[in-house]
Amino acid sequence: MAKKSVASLQTGSKRLTKAVKMVRSQKTGAYMFVESVMAPEFVDDFLKKK
């Protein structure tokens, strides 16, 4: 089933990338993961943002 969802990201006119970033919560200090699906050109900007 995972193969089907990954393949659906690459079909169509645009190629998309899923980026996962680990962010530390200021309230609890615990780490959490932030996921986003975007065009490959915007991945660097997403990862540099706090």
mmCIF file of C-alpha atoms in Angstrom:
data_model
loop_
_atom_site.group_PDB
_atom_site.id
_atom_site.type_symbol
_atom_site.label_atom_id
_atom_site.label_comp_id
_atom_site.label_asym_id
_atom_site.label_seq_id
_atom_site.Cartn_x
_atom_site.Cartn_y
_atom_site.Cartn_z
ATOM 1 C CA MET A 1 0.000 0.000 0.000
ATOM 2 C CA ALA A 2 2.898 2.391 0.678
ATOM 3 C CA LYS A 3 4.165 1.867 -2.855
ATOM 4 C CA LYS A 4 0.808 2.970 -4.226
ATOM 5 C CA SER A 5 0.782 6.242 -2.232
ATOM 6 C CA VAL A 6 4.395 7.057 -3.145
ATOM 7 C CA ALA A 7 3.708 6.355 -6.809
ATOM 8 C CA SER A 8 0.699 8.672 -6.744
ATOM 9 C CA LEU A 9 2.964 11.552 -5.680
ATOM 10 C CA GLN A 10 4.972 11.222 -8.897
ATOM 11 C CA THR A 11 2.126 10.849 -11.385
ATOM 12 C CA GLY A 12 0.665 13.818 -13.202
ATOM 13 C CA SER A 13 2.267 16.878 -14.667
ATOM 14 C CA LYS A 14 4.413 17.882 -11.652
ATOM 15 C CA ARG A 15 6.918 15.901 -9.647
ATOM 16 C CA LEU A 16 6.430 16.300 -5.894
ATOM 17 C CA THR A 17 8.713 15.624 -2.957
ATOM 18 C CA LYS A 18 7.815 14.786 0.621
ATOM 19 C CA ALA A 19 10.068 16.529 3.145
ATOM 20 C CA VAL A 20 10.221 15.560 6.820
ATOM 21 C CA LYS A 21 11.800 17.883 9.385
ATOM 22 C CA MET A 22 12.377 17.320 13.104
ATOM 23 C CA VAL A 23 11.384 20.357 15.195
ATOM 24 C CA ARG A 24 11.770 20.894 18.929
ATOM 25 C CA SER A 25 8.703 22.137 20.814
ATOM 26 C CA GLN A 26 9.331 25.242 22.913
ATOM 27 C CA LYS A 27 6.686 24.302 25.477
ATOM 28 C CA THR A 28 7.721 20.749 26.319
ATOM 29 C CA GLY A 29 11.168 20.442 24.756
ATOM 30 C CA ALA A 30 10.110 17.265 22.967
ATOM 31 C CA TYR A 31 10.892 16.680 19.321
ATOM 32 C CA MET A 32 8.136 16.295 16.725
ATOM 33 C CA PHE A 33 8.118 15.676 13.007
ATOM 34 C CA VAL A 34 6.702 18.141 10.467
ATOM 35 C CA GLU A 35 5.876 16.699 7.051
ATOM 36 C CA SER A 36 5.095 18.567 3.862
ATOM 37 C CA VAL A 37 4.605 17.661 0.191
ATOM 38 C CA MET A 38 6.024 20.241 -2.225
ATOM 39 C CA ALA A 39 7.887 20.814 -5.462
ATOM 40 C CA PRO A 40 11.590 19.884 -5.287
ATOM 41 C CA GLU A 41 12.656 23.540 -5.684
ATOM 42 C CA PHE A 42 11.133 24.523 -2.314
ATOM 43 C CA VAL A 43 12.668 21.753 -0.176
ATOM 44 C CA ASP A 44 15.776 23.745 0.818
ATOM 45 C CA ASP A 45 13.675 26.724 1.929
ATOM 46 C CA PHE A 46 11.404 24.450 3.985
ATOM 47 C CA LEU A 47 14.341 22.824 5.747
ATOM 48 C CA LYS A 48 16.067 26.149 6.510
ATOM 49 C CA LYS A 49 12.935 27.673 8.124
ATOM 50 C CA LYS A 50 12.604 27.385 11.899
#
